Tab-separated table of C-alpha atoms in Angstrom:
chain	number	residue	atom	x	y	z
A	27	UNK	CA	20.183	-1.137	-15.135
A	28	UNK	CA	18.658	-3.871	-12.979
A	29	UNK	CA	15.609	-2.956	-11.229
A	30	UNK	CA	15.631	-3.003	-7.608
A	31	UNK	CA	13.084	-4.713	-5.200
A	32	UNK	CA	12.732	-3.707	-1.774
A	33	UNK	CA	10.885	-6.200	0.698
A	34	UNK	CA	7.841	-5.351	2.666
A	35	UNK	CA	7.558	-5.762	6.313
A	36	UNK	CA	5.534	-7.380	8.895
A	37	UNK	CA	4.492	-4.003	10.202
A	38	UNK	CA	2.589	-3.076	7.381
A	39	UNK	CA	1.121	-6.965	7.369
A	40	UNK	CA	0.121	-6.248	11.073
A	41	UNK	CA	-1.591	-3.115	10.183
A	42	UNK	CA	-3.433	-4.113	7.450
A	43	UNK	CA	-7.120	-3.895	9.626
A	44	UNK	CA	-7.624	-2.630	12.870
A	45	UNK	CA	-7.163	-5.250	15.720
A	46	UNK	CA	-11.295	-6.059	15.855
A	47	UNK	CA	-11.410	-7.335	12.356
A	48	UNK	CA	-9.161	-10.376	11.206
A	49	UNK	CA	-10.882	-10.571	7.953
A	50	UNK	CA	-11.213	-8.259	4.676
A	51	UNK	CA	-13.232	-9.569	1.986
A	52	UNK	CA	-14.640	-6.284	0.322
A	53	UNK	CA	-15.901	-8.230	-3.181
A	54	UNK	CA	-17.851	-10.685	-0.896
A	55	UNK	CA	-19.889	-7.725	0.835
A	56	UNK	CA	-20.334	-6.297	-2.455
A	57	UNK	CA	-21.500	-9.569	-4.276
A	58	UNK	CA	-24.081	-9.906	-1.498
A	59	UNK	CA	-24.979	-6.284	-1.669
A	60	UNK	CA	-26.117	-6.643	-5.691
A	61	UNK	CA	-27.986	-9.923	-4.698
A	62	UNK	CA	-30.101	-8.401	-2.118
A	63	UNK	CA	-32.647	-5.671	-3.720
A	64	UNK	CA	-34.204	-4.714	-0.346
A	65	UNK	CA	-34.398	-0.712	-0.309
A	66	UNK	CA	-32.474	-1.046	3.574
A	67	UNK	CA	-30.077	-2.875	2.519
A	68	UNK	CA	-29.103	-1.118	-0.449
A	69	UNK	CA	-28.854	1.953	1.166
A	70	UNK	CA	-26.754	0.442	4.083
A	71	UNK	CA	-24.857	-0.983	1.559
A	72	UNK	CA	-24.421	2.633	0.083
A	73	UNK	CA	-23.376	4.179	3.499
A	74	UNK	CA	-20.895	0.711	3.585
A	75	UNK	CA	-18.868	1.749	0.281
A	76	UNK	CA	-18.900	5.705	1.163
A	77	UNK	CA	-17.627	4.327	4.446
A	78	UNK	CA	-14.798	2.716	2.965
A	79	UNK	CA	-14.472	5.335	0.241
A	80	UNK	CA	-13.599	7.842	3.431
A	81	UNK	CA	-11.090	5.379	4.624
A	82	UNK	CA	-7.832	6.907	4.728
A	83	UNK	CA	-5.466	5.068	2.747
A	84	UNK	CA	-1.953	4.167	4.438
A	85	UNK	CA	1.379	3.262	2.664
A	86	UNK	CA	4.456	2.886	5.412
A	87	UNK	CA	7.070	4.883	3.216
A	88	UNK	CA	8.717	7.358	5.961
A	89	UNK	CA	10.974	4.756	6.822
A	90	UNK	CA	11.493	3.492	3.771
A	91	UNK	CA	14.303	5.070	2.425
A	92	UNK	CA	17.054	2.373	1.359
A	93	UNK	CA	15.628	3.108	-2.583
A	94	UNK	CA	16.697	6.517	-2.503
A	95	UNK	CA	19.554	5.586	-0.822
A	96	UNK	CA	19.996	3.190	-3.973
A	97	UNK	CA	19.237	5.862	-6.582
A	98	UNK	CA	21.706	8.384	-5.065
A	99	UNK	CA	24.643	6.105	-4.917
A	100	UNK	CA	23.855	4.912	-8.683
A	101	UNK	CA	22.737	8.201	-10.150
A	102	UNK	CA	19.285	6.407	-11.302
A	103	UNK	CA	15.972	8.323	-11.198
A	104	UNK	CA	13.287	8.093	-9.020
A	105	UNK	CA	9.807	7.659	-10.488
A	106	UNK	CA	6.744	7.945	-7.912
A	107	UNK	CA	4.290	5.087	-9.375
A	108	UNK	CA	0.840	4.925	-7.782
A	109	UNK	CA	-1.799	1.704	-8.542
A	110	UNK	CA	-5.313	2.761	-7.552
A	111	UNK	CA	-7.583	-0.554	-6.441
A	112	UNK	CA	-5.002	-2.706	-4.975
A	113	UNK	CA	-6.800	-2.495	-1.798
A	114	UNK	CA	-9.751	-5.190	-2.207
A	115	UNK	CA	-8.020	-6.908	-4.752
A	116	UNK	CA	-7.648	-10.061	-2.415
A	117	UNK	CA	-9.685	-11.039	0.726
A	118	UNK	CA	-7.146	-11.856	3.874
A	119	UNK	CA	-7.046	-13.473	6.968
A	120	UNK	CA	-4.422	-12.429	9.982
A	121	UNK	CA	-4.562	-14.168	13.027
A	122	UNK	CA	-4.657	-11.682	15.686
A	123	UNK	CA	-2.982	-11.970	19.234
A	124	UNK	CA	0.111	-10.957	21.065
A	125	UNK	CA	2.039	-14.004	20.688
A	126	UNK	CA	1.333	-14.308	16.778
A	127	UNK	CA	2.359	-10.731	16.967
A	128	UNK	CA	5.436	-11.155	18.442
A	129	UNK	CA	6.212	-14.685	16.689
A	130	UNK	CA	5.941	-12.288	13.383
A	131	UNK	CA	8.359	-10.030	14.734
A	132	UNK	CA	10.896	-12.926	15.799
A	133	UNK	CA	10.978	-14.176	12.546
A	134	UNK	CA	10.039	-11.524	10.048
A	135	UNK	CA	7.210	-13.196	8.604
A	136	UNK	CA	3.294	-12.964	9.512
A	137	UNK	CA	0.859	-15.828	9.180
A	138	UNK	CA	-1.340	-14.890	6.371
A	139	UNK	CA	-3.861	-16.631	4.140
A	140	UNK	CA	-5.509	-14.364	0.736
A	141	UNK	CA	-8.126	-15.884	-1.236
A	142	UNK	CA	-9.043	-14.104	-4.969
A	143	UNK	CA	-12.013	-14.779	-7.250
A	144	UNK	CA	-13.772	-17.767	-6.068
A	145	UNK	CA	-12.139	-17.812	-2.614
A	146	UNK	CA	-9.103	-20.190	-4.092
A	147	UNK	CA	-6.698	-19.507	-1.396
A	148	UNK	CA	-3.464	-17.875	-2.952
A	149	UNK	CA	-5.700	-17.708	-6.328
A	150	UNK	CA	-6.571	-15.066	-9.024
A	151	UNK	CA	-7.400	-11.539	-7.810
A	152	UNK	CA	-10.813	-10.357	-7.727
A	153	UNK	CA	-11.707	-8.814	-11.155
A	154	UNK	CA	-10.424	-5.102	-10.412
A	155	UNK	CA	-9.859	-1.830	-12.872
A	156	UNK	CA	-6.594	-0.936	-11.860
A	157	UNK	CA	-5.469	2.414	-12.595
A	158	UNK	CA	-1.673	3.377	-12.442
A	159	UNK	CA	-0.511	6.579	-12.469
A	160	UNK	CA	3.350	7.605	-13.371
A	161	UNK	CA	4.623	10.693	-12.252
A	162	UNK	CA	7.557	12.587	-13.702
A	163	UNK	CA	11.005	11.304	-12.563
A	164	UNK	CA	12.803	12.599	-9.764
A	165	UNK	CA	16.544	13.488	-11.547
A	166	UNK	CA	19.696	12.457	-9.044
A	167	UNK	CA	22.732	13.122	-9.439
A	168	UNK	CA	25.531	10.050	-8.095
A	169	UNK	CA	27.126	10.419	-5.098
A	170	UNK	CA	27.953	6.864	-4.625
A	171	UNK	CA	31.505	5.552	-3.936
A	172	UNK	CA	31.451	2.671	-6.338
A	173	UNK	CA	32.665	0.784	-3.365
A	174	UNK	CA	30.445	-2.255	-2.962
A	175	UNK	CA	32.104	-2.760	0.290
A	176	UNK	CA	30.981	0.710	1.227
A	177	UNK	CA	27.606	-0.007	3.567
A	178	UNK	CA	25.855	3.444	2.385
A	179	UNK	CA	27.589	3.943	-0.512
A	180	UNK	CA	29.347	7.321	0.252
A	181	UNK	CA	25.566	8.676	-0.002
A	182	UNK	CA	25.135	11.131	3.009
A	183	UNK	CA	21.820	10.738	5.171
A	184	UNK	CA	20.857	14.390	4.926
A	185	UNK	CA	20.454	14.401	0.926
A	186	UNK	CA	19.005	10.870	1.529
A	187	UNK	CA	16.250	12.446	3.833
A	188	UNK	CA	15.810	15.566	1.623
A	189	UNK	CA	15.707	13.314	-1.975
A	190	UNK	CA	13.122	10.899	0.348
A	191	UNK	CA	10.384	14.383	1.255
A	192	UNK	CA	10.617	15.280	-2.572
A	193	UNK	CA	9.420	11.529	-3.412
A	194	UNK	CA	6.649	12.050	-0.996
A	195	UNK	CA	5.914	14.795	-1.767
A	196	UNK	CA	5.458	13.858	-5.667
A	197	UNK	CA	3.596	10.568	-4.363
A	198	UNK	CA	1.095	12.663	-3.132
A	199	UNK	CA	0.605	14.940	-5.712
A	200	UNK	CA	0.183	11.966	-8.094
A	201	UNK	CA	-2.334	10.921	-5.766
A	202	UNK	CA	-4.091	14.064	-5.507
A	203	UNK	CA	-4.054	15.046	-8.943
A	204	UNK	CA	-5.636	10.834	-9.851
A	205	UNK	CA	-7.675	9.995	-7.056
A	206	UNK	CA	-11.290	11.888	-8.193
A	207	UNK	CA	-10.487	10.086	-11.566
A	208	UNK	CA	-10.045	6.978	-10.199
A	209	UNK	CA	-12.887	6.204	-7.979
A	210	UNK	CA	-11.252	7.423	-4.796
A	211	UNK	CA	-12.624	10.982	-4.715
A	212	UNK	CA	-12.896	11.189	-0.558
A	213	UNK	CA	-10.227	8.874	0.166
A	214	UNK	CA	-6.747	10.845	1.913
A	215	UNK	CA	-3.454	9.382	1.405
A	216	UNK	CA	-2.108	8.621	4.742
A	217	UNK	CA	1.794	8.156	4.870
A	218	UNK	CA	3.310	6.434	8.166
C-alpha cells in the first residue's frame, strides 16, 4: 500500500504564535540562558522553560478527517503516531498583518522563513531528542466503492466522524500515557 500524505494548512501556519510575537527561536533563549550564570537570570530563565513547559500544545486535527476517510474506503489501519520535541526544533518568522493574512488565505500559502542550527535559513534542525511514540492500530473494516470516480468513496460521514473521535481519542492517550517520559510532564494536548 502507498502511504498517504495529507497537506497542512495556512491556519495552523497562522496560529503558530499568538499575534504579539512574530518570532520563535526557543534554542536561542536557551543558548543565552547557559551563557549567562547570574543567579536572576537563571532563575528567570527557569520560570521561562516551566512557562513554556505549561504551554498547551495544539494540533488542528478536528477537521482533519479526509485520512480516515482514506482508511475506511481502503480497509487500511489507522495508527495514532505522536513525535515529542518538534516544537523548537526550528526558529520561524511570520509576518503578521491583515493583508498578509488574507494574501495567505487567497492563495493557500503563508510567507514563512525557519532557520535551524546556526540560523542557516531553511537549514539543519536544532539538535533535538525526539521521542516518537506508536500507538496500537485502529482496525477498519472497507466500505469503499472501489469507484475512483466516487468523490467519498461510498464511505458514509457518520462512521467517518465516529472512526475520526476513536483516533483522537487514542492520540491522546498516547500522549498522556508519553508525555511525563518525555520531558513534557505539565504540558496538555490541545486539539482544535
Amino acid at each position: 500500500a502507498e502511504p498517504l500524505t495529507t497537506k497542512g494548512g495556512v491556519q495552523e501556519v497562522i496560529h503558530l504564535e499568538s499575534a504579539d510575537s512574530n518570532v520563535c527561536n526557543d534554542e536561542t533563549s536557551n543558548e543565552k540562558a547557559s551563557e549567562n550564570t547570574n543567579d536572576d537570570t537563571d532563575e528567570t530563565n527557569a520560570n521561562s522553560r516551566q512557562k513554556n513547559n505549561e504551554k498547551p500544545l495544539t494540533l488542528y486535527l478536528l477537521k482533519r478527517k479526509g485520512f480516515v476517510k482514506h482508511a475506511l474506503a481502503t480497509g487500511s489501519p489507522i495508527v495514532p503516531v505522536f513525535a515529542f520535541h518538534l516544537d523548537g526544533s526550528y526558529g520561524y518568522y511570520i509576518p503578521r498583518s491583515k493583508i498578509v493574512h488574507r494574501i495567505s488565505r487567497a492563495v493557500g500559502v503563508v510567507p514563512l522563513v525557519f532557520w535551524g542550527r546556526f540560523g542557516i535559513p531553511f537549514g539543519i534542525p536544532y539538535p533535538k531528542r525526539i521521542v516518537v511514540v506508536i500507538g496500537e492500530a485502529i482496525d477498519v473494516e472497507s466500505e469503499g466503492s472501489g469507484d475512483d470516480d466516487d468523490d467519498d468513496g461510498g464511505v458514509s460521514e457518520e462512521r467517518v466522524d465516529r472512526v475520526h473521535k476513536v483516533f483522537l481519542r487514542e492520540l491522546e492517550a498516547l500522549f498522556e500515557r508519553h508525555k511525563v517520559e518525555a520531558g513534557y510532564g505539565g504540558r496538555k494536548l490541545r486539539i482544535v
